[in-house]
Amino acid sequence: MESEIQAAHPLPVSFYLQPTPVVAPRLLGKLLCHRTPEGMAAGIIVETEAYLSGEDPASHSLLRKGEQWRPKITDRNWPMFGPPGRAYVYFVYGRNWCFNIVTGPDGVGEAVLVRALEPAAGIELMKSRRGTDNLRLLASGPGRLTQAMGIGAEQNGADLTTGDLTVAEGEQIPEQRVVQTTRVGIKLAADLPLRFYLKDSPFVSRR
DNA sequence: CTCTGGATTGAC
DNA sequence: TCAATCCAGAGG
């Protein structure tokens, strides 16, 4: 018999067509699920960041052209310019994978970085992938999250509305539980308030 | 081809 | 506070 989590229906493409700064907070409380040969793992999204297609030099979709920042498709960022509801996975700092959800219309380079999860299912699998029993350290941070969920290069470009890696409806989040602040770990556009997290969640990444 | 720096993490 | 570690992007 299937668990409720496995039976949960993925969010439709239309969800990801809302403006990216709207999608990012609305992803809080949703369930990220990954079925692999090792088993199923899932977590509640508790922290996200929006990356935009204009006026956002921190976004991978914009590259410097002289004095200007312009949209440019490259070998790394191409999924950001593809259809909404797909995964954009990239490697950073020589060790970590980061998982993004592509938003906005096909051809527009925007995405939401998923920075932290509250483990919800397949916790033993997540523990073994991470090499720790500490629940708080399983998926609180973009690199930890991808390691715990088994997300890497194989998932780059994956359709999150069908298949083994999905985002499903979760608990409803009251507006007052959503905190909006500045993004983590960037130098450019560091003042833009495009980070969102669940107030009082112990699973939000530190800082 | 070479060089630079990064949407991080974990150990010190 | 800082090194690890590798690759994308840029420039020659």
PDB file of C-alpha atoms (C1' of nucleotides) in Angstrom:
ATOM      1  CA  MET A   1       0.000   0.000   0.000  1.00  0.00           C
ATOM      2  CA  GLU A   2       1.321   3.391  -1.062  1.00  0.00           C
ATOM      3  CA  SER A   3       1.971   6.036   1.545  1.00  0.00           C
ATOM      4  CA  GLU A   4       0.164   9.364   1.334  1.00  0.00           C
ATOM      5  CA  ILE A   5       3.396  11.050   0.382  1.00  0.00           C
ATOM      6  CA  GLN A   6       4.003   8.768  -2.573  1.00  0.00           C
ATOM      7  CA  ALA A   7       0.409   9.265  -3.684  1.00  0.00           C
ATOM      8  CA  ALA A   8       0.632  13.066  -3.434  1.00  0.00           C
ATOM      9  CA  HIS A   9       0.039  14.824  -6.746  1.00  0.00           C
ATOM     10  CA  PRO A  10       2.775  17.095  -8.136  1.00  0.00           C
ATOM     11  CA  LEU A  11       2.080  20.821  -8.458  1.00  0.00           C
ATOM     12  CA  PRO A  12       1.055  21.834 -12.008  1.00  0.00           C
ATOM     13  CA  VAL A  13       3.206  23.880 -14.391  1.00  0.00           C
ATOM     14  CA  SER A  14       0.857  26.856 -13.863  1.00  0.00           C
ATOM     15  CA  PHE A  15       2.136  27.166 -10.279  1.00  0.00           C
ATOM     16  CA  TYR A  16       5.619  27.981 -11.579  1.00  0.00           C
ATOM     17  CA  LEU A  17       4.320  30.584 -14.039  1.00  0.00           C
ATOM     18  CA  GLN A  18       3.464  33.010 -11.272  1.00  0.00           C
ATOM     19  CA  PRO A  19       6.064  35.770 -10.761  1.00  0.00           C
ATOM     20  CA  THR A  20       9.223  34.257  -9.253  1.00  0.00           C
ATOM     21  CA  PRO A  21       9.144  36.464  -6.115  1.00  0.00           C
ATOM     22  CA  VAL A  22       5.641  35.036  -5.545  1.00  0.00           C
ATOM     23  CA  VAL A  23       6.543  31.411  -6.268  1.00  0.00           C
ATOM     24  CA  ALA A  24       9.501  31.435  -3.866  1.00  0.00           C
ATOM     25  CA  PRO A  25       7.480  32.088  -0.673  1.00  0.00           C
ATOM     26  CA  ARG A  26       4.623  29.879  -1.900  1.00  0.00           C
ATOM     27  CA  LEU A  27       7.010  26.940  -2.179  1.00  0.00           C
ATOM     28  CA  LEU A  28       7.405  27.027   1.607  1.00  0.00           C
ATOM     29  CA  GLY A  29       5.471  24.122   3.126  1.00  0.00           C
ATOM     30  CA  LYS A  30       5.459  22.174  -0.156  1.00  0.00           C
ATOM     31  CA  LEU A  31       6.892  18.662  -0.265  1.00  0.00           C
ATOM     32  CA  LEU A  32       9.999  17.818  -2.296  1.00  0.00           C
ATOM     33  CA  CYS A  33       9.988  14.078  -3.096  1.00  0.00           C
ATOM     34  CA  HIS A  34      12.615  11.897  -4.770  1.00  0.00           C
ATOM     35  CA  ARG A  35      12.217   8.240  -5.692  1.00  0.00           C
ATOM     36  CA  THR A  36      15.484   6.453  -6.400  1.00  0.00           C
ATOM     37  CA  PRO A  37      16.546   2.797  -6.551  1.00  0.00           C
ATOM     38  CA  GLU A  38      17.711   3.241  -2.941  1.00  0.00           C
ATOM     39  CA  GLY A  39      14.233   4.305  -1.871  1.00  0.00           C
ATOM     40  CA  MET A  40      11.995   7.306  -1.365  1.00  0.00           C
ATOM     41  CA  ALA A  41      12.993  10.509   0.419  1.00  0.00           C
ATOM     42  CA  ALA A  42      10.914  13.612   1.007  1.00  0.00           C
ATOM     43  CA  GLY A  43      11.081  16.876   2.924  1.00  0.00           C
ATOM     44  CA  ILE A  44       9.050  20.001   3.599  1.00  0.00           C
ATOM     45  CA  ILE A  45      10.556  23.074   1.944  1.00  0.00           C
ATOM     46  CA  VAL A  46      11.400  25.617   4.665  1.00  0.00           C
ATOM     47  CA  GLU A  47      13.785  28.034   2.888  1.00  0.00           C
ATOM     48  CA  THR A  48      13.965  29.419  -0.665  1.00  0.00           C
ATOM     49  CA  GLU A  49      15.605  32.199  -2.667  1.00  0.00           C
ATOM     50  CA  ALA A  50      14.419  33.835  -5.888  1.00  0.00           C
ATOM     51  CA  TYR A  51      16.863  34.553  -8.740  1.00  0.00           C
ATOM     52  CA  LEU A  52      15.521  36.852 -11.439  1.00  0.00           C
ATOM     53  CA  SER A  53      16.079  37.696 -15.102  1.00  0.00           C
ATOM     54  CA  GLY A  54      16.532  41.439 -14.766  1.00  0.00           C
ATOM     55  CA  GLU A  55      18.165  43.789 -12.251  1.00  0.00           C
ATOM     56  CA  ASP A  56      19.673  40.801 -10.449  1.00  0.00           C
ATOM     57  CA  PRO A  57      23.439  40.407 -11.067  1.00  0.00           C
ATOM     58  CA  ALA A  58      23.514  37.484  -8.613  1.00  0.00           C
ATOM     59  CA  SER A  59      21.403  35.409 -11.009  1.00  0.00           C
ATOM     60  CA  HIS A  60      23.208  32.800 -13.109  1.00  0.00           C
ATOM     61  CA  SER A  61      20.991  33.790 -16.047  1.00  0.00           C
ATOM     62  CA  LEU A  62      22.664  37.202 -16.308  1.00  0.00           C
ATOM     63  CA  LEU A  63      26.236  37.631 -17.500  1.00  0.00           C
ATOM     64  CA  ARG A  64      28.321  40.771 -17.524  1.00  0.00           C
ATOM     65  CA  LYS A  65      28.644  42.445 -20.908  1.00  0.00           C
ATOM     66  CA  GLY A  66      30.802  45.521 -20.480  1.00  0.00           C
ATOM     67  CA  GLU A  67      28.883  47.665 -18.025  1.00  0.00           C
ATOM     68  CA  GLN A  68      25.624  45.804 -18.532  1.00  0.00           C
ATOM     69  CA  TRP A  69      24.199  42.572 -17.164  1.00  0.00           C
ATOM     70  CA  ARG A  70      22.431  40.648 -19.914  1.00  0.00           C
ATOM     71  CA  PRO A  71      20.559  37.342 -20.162  1.00  0.00           C
ATOM     72  CA  LYS A  72      22.757  34.700 -21.778  1.00  0.00           C
ATOM     73  CA  ILE A  73      22.253  30.960 -22.206  1.00  0.00           C
ATOM     74  CA  THR A  74      25.366  28.946 -21.345  1.00  0.00           C
ATOM     75  CA  ASP A  75      26.327  25.303 -20.774  1.00  0.00           C
ATOM     76  CA  ARG A  76      25.573  25.737 -17.075  1.00  0.00           C
ATOM     77  CA  ASN A  77      22.457  27.904 -16.889  1.00  0.00           C
ATOM     78  CA  TRP A  78      20.436  26.558 -19.847  1.00  0.00           C
ATOM     79  CA  PRO A  79      17.710  24.947 -17.699  1.00  0.00           C
ATOM     80  CA  MET A  80      16.854  28.385 -16.254  1.00  0.00           C
ATOM     81  CA  PHE A  81      15.802  29.474 -19.753  1.00  0.00           C
ATOM     82  CA  GLY A  82      13.705  26.359 -20.349  1.00  0.00           C
ATOM     83  CA  PRO A  83      10.102  25.557 -19.401  1.00  0.00           C
ATOM     84  CA  PRO A  84       8.907  26.220 -15.826  1.00  0.00           C
ATOM     85  CA  GLY A  85       8.635  23.361 -13.367  1.00  0.00           C
ATOM     86  CA  ARG A  86      11.985  21.824 -14.313  1.00  0.00           C
ATOM     87  CA  ALA A  87      15.103  21.346 -12.189  1.00  0.00           C
ATOM     88  CA  TYR A  88      18.246  23.438 -12.529  1.00  0.00           C
ATOM     89  CA  VAL A  89      21.086  21.651 -10.725  1.00  0.00           C
ATOM     90  CA  TYR A  90      24.633  23.001 -10.662  1.00  0.00           C
ATOM     91  CA  PHE A  91      27.931  22.263  -8.948  1.00  0.00           C
ATOM     92  CA  VAL A  92      29.672  24.844  -6.795  1.00  0.00           C
ATOM     93  CA  TYR A  93      32.784  25.261  -4.616  1.00  0.00           C
ATOM     94  CA  GLY A  94      34.216  21.993  -5.840  1.00  0.00           C
ATOM     95  CA  ARG A  95      31.982  19.932  -3.569  1.00  0.00           C
ATOM     96  CA  ASN A  96      28.327  20.895  -3.509  1.00  0.00           C
ATOM     97  CA  TRP A  97      25.314  20.551  -5.749  1.00  0.00           C
ATOM     98  CA  CYS A  98      22.556  23.159  -5.587  1.00  0.00           C
ATOM     99  CA  PHE A  99      18.937  22.464  -6.542  1.00  0.00           C
ATOM    100  CA  ASN A 100      16.753  25.102  -8.190  1.00  0.00           C
ATOM    101  CA  ILE A 101      13.214  25.068  -9.522  1.00  0.00           C
ATOM    102  CA  VAL A 102      12.806  26.861 -12.848  1.00  0.00           C
ATOM    103  CA  THR A 103      10.102  29.548 -12.894  1.00  0.00           C
ATOM    104  CA  GLY A 104       8.685  32.008 -15.404  1.00  0.00           C
ATOM    105  CA  PRO A 105       7.779  31.480 -19.053  1.00  0.00           C
ATOM    106  CA  ASP A 106       9.874  29.341 -21.410  1.00  0.00           C
ATOM    107  CA  GLY A 107      12.735  31.553 -22.613  1.00  0.00           C
ATOM    108  CA  VAL A 108      12.948  33.650 -19.442  1.00  0.00           C
ATOM    109  CA  GLY A 109      15.884  32.834 -17.132  1.00  0.00           C
ATOM    110  CA  GLU A 110      14.490  32.703 -13.607  1.00  0.00           C
ATOM    111  CA  ALA A 111      14.553  30.106 -10.819  1.00  0.00           C
ATOM    112  CA  VAL A 112      14.081  29.469  -7.114  1.00  0.00           C
ATOM    113  CA  LEU A 113      16.960  28.004  -5.112  1.00  0.00           C
ATOM    114  CA  VAL A 114      15.691  25.519  -2.518  1.00  0.00           C
ATOM    115  CA  ARG A 115      17.992  25.966   0.462  1.00  0.00           C
ATOM    116  CA  ALA A 116      16.550  23.783   3.210  1.00  0.00           C
ATOM    117  CA  LEU A 117      14.094  20.997   3.997  1.00  0.00           C
ATOM    118  CA  GLU A 118      12.493  19.563   7.093  1.00  0.00           C
ATOM    119  CA  PRO A 119      12.971  15.800   6.625  1.00  0.00           C
ATOM    120  CA  ALA A 120       9.591  14.097   6.240  1.00  0.00           C
ATOM    121  CA  ALA A 121      10.074  10.624   4.765  1.00  0.00           C
ATOM    122  CA  GLY A 122      12.949   8.271   4.028  1.00  0.00           C
ATOM    123  CA  ILE A 123      14.808   9.736   6.962  1.00  0.00           C
ATOM    124  CA  GLU A 124      17.039   6.694   7.414  1.00  0.00           C
ATOM    125  CA  LEU A 125      18.071   6.975   3.762  1.00  0.00           C
ATOM    126  CA  MET A 126      18.794  10.670   4.211  1.00  0.00           C
ATOM    127  CA  LYS A 127      20.876   9.929   7.307  1.00  0.00           C
ATOM    128  CA  SER A 128      22.956   7.354   5.496  1.00  0.00           C
ATOM    129  CA  ARG A 129      23.522   9.629   2.490  1.00  0.00           C
ATOM    130  CA  ARG A 130      24.621  12.453   4.794  1.00  0.00           C
ATOM    131  CA  GLY A 131      26.637  10.385   7.212  1.00  0.00           C
ATOM    132  CA  THR A 132      24.980  11.922  10.257  1.00  0.00           C
ATOM    133  CA  ASP A 133      22.049  11.157  12.556  1.00  0.00           C
ATOM    134  CA  ASN A 134      21.450  14.815  13.397  1.00  0.00           C
ATOM    135  CA  LEU A 135      18.046  15.690  11.900  1.00  0.00           C
ATOM    136  CA  ARG A 136      18.926  19.366  11.770  1.00  0.00           C
ATOM    137  CA  LEU A 137      21.999  18.709   9.665  1.00  0.00           C
ATOM    138  CA  LEU A 138      20.294  16.478   7.105  1.00  0.00           C
ATOM    139  CA  ALA A 139      19.003  19.110   4.692  1.00  0.00           C
ATOM    140  CA  SER A 140      19.536  22.573   6.185  1.00  0.00           C
ATOM    141  CA  GLY A 141      21.638  24.162   3.452  1.00  0.00           C
ATOM    142  CA  PRO A 142      21.608  23.785  -0.342  1.00  0.00           C
ATOM    143  CA  GLY A 143      24.536  21.361  -0.467  1.00  0.00           C
ATOM    144  CA  ARG A 144      23.244  19.243   2.405  1.00  0.00           C
ATOM    145  CA  LEU A 145      19.793  19.120   0.845  1.00  0.00           C
ATOM    146  CA  THR A 146      21.012  17.718  -2.473  1.00  0.00           C
ATOM    147  CA  GLN A 147      23.214  15.161  -0.736  1.00  0.00           C
ATOM    148  CA  ALA A 148      20.367  13.996   1.529  1.00  0.00           C
ATOM    149  CA  MET A 149      17.918  13.770  -1.373  1.00  0.00           C
ATOM    150  CA  GLY A 150      20.283  12.116  -3.842  1.00  0.00           C
ATOM    151  CA  ILE A 151      20.098  15.045  -6.262  1.00  0.00           C
ATOM    152  CA  GLY A 152      22.975  15.661  -8.682  1.00  0.00           C
ATOM    153  CA  ALA A 153      23.849  16.120 -12.356  1.00  0.00           C
ATOM    154  CA  GLU A 154      21.395  13.383 -13.371  1.00  0.00           C
ATOM    155  CA  GLN A 155      18.475  15.487 -12.202  1.00  0.00           C
ATOM    156  CA  ASN A 156      19.520  18.625 -14.124  1.00  0.00           C
ATOM    157  CA  GLY A 157      16.638  19.607 -16.400  1.00  0.00           C
ATOM    158  CA  ALA A 158      14.247  17.034 -14.901  1.00  0.00           C
ATOM    159  CA  ASP A 159      10.507  17.718 -15.133  1.00  0.00           C
ATOM    160  CA  LEU A 160       9.229  18.172 -11.566  1.00  0.00           C
ATOM    161  CA  THR A 161       5.573  17.817 -12.563  1.00  0.00           C
ATOM    162  CA  THR A 162       6.002  14.171 -13.528  1.00  0.00           C
ATOM    163  CA  GLY A 163       8.650  11.566 -12.840  1.00  0.00           C
ATOM    164  CA  ASP A 164      10.754  10.582  -9.848  1.00  0.00           C
ATOM    165  CA  LEU A 165      11.630  14.061  -8.572  1.00  0.00           C
ATOM    166  CA  THR A 166       8.532  16.103  -7.776  1.00  0.00           C
ATOM    167  CA  VAL A 167       7.136  18.963  -5.723  1.00  0.00           C
ATOM    168  CA  ALA A 168       3.737  18.257  -4.165  1.00  0.00           C
ATOM    169  CA  GLU A 169       1.198  20.190  -2.123  1.00  0.00           C
ATOM    170  CA  GLY A 170       1.884  20.151   1.606  1.00  0.00           C
ATOM    171  CA  GLU A 171       0.567  21.943   4.639  1.00  0.00           C
ATOM    172  CA  GLN A 172      -0.930  25.417   4.224  1.00  0.00           C
ATOM    173  CA  ILE A 173       1.423  28.100   5.557  1.00  0.00           C
ATOM    174  CA  PRO A 174      -0.076  31.223   7.216  1.00  0.00           C
ATOM    175  CA  GLU A 175       1.324  34.431   5.763  1.00  0.00           C
ATOM    176  CA  GLN A 176       2.682  35.431   9.169  1.00  0.00           C
ATOM    177  CA  ARG A 177       4.972  32.412   9.306  1.00  0.00           C
ATOM    178  CA  VAL A 178       6.852  33.583   6.195  1.00  0.00           C
ATOM    179  CA  VAL A 179       9.939  35.710   6.799  1.00  0.00           C
ATOM    180  CA  GLN A 180      11.390  37.741   3.916  1.00  0.00           C
ATOM    181  CA  THR A 181      15.020  38.842   3.995  1.00  0.00           C
ATOM    182  CA  THR A 182      18.225  39.091   1.954  1.00  0.00           C
ATOM    183  CA  ARG A 183      19.879  36.157   0.178  1.00  0.00           C
ATOM    184  CA  VAL A 184      22.799  34.173   1.573  1.00  0.00           C
ATOM    185  CA  GLY A 185      26.326  33.849   0.226  1.00  0.00           C
ATOM    186  CA  ILE A 186      26.236  36.383  -2.604  1.00  0.00           C
ATOM    187  CA  LYS A 187      28.206  39.588  -3.109  1.00  0.00           C
ATOM    188  CA  LEU A 188      26.265  41.226  -5.939  1.00  0.00           C
ATOM    189  CA  ALA A 189      22.695  42.403  -5.298  1.00  0.00           C
ATOM    190  CA  ALA A 190      23.171  41.370  -1.686  1.00  0.00           C
ATOM    191  CA  ASP A 191      20.535  43.880  -0.574  1.00  0.00           C
ATOM    192  CA  LEU A 192      17.589  42.437  -2.517  1.00  0.00           C
ATOM    193  CA  PRO A 193      14.997  40.869  -0.169  1.00  0.00           C
ATOM    194  CA  LEU A 194      14.509  37.657  -2.144  1.00  0.00           C
ATOM    195  CA  ARG A 195      15.073  35.021   0.543  1.00  0.00           C
ATOM    196  CA  PHE A 196      12.110  33.424   2.269  1.00  0.00           C
ATOM    197  CA  TYR A 197      11.937  31.019   5.183  1.00  0.00           C
ATOM    198  CA  LEU A 198       9.544  29.598   7.737  1.00  0.00           C
ATOM    199  CA  LYS A 199       9.724  31.485  11.005  1.00  0.00           C
ATOM    200  CA  ASP A 200      10.817  29.310  13.935  1.00  0.00           C
ATOM    201  CA  SER A 201      11.752  26.321  11.771  1.00  0.00           C
ATOM    202  CA  PRO A 202      14.865  24.656  13.207  1.00  0.00           C
ATOM    203  CA  PHE A 203      15.644  23.335   9.734  1.00  0.00           C
ATOM    204  CA  VAL A 204      16.439  26.681   8.097  1.00  0.00           C
ATOM    205  CA  SER A 205      20.141  27.057   7.188  1.00  0.00           C
ATOM    206  CA  ARG A 206      22.166  29.090   9.649  1.00  0.00           C
ATOM    207  CA  ARG A 207      23.067  32.780   9.646  1.00  0.00           C
TER     208      ARG A 207
ATOM    209  C1'  DC B   1      44.871  27.145 -22.782  1.00  0.00           C
ATOM    210  C1'  DT B   2      45.202  29.574 -18.432  1.00  0.00           C
ATOM    211  C1'  DC B   3      43.216  32.169 -14.803  1.00  0.00           C
ATOM    212  C1'  DT B   4      39.703  33.586 -11.378  1.00  0.00           C
ATOM    213  C1'  DG B   5      36.197  33.138  -8.205  1.00  0.00           C
ATOM    214  C1'  DG B   6      31.959  31.105  -6.610  1.00  0.00           C
ATOM    215  C1'  DA B   7      23.823  30.821  -4.789  1.00  0.00           C
ATOM    216  C1'  DT B   8      28.950  25.939   0.550  1.00  0.00           C
ATOM    217  C1'  DT B   9      30.413  23.046   4.036  1.00  0.00           C
ATOM    218  C1'  DG B  10      32.769  21.305   7.969  1.00  0.00           C
ATOM    219  C1'  DA B  11      36.871  21.290  10.606  1.00  0.00           C
ATOM    220  C1'  DC B  12      39.823  24.256  13.574  1.00  0.00           C
TER     221       DC B  12
ATOM    222  C1'  DT C   1      38.038  31.868  10.613  1.00  0.00           C
ATOM    223  C1'  DC C   2      39.501  29.309   6.703  1.00  0.00           C
ATOM    224  C1'  DA C   3      40.796  25.570   3.427  1.00  0.00           C
ATOM    225  C1'  DA C   4      38.993  22.160   0.298  1.00  0.00           C
ATOM    226  C1'  DT C   5      38.175  21.390  -4.470  1.00  0.00           C
ATOM    227  C1'  DC C   6      36.506  21.731  -9.427  1.00  0.00           C
ATOM    228  C1'  DC C   7      34.327  23.781 -12.984  1.00  0.00           C
ATOM    229  C1'  DA C   8      32.009  27.671 -15.620  1.00  0.00           C
ATOM    230  C1'  DG C   9      33.020  31.648 -17.888  1.00  0.00           C
ATOM    231  C1'  DA C  10      36.215  34.936 -19.776  1.00  0.00           C
ATOM    232  C1'  DG C  11      40.149  36.405 -22.083  1.00  0.00           C
ATOM    233  C1'  DG C  12      44.440  35.446 -24.877  1.00  0.00           C
TER     234       DG C  12
END
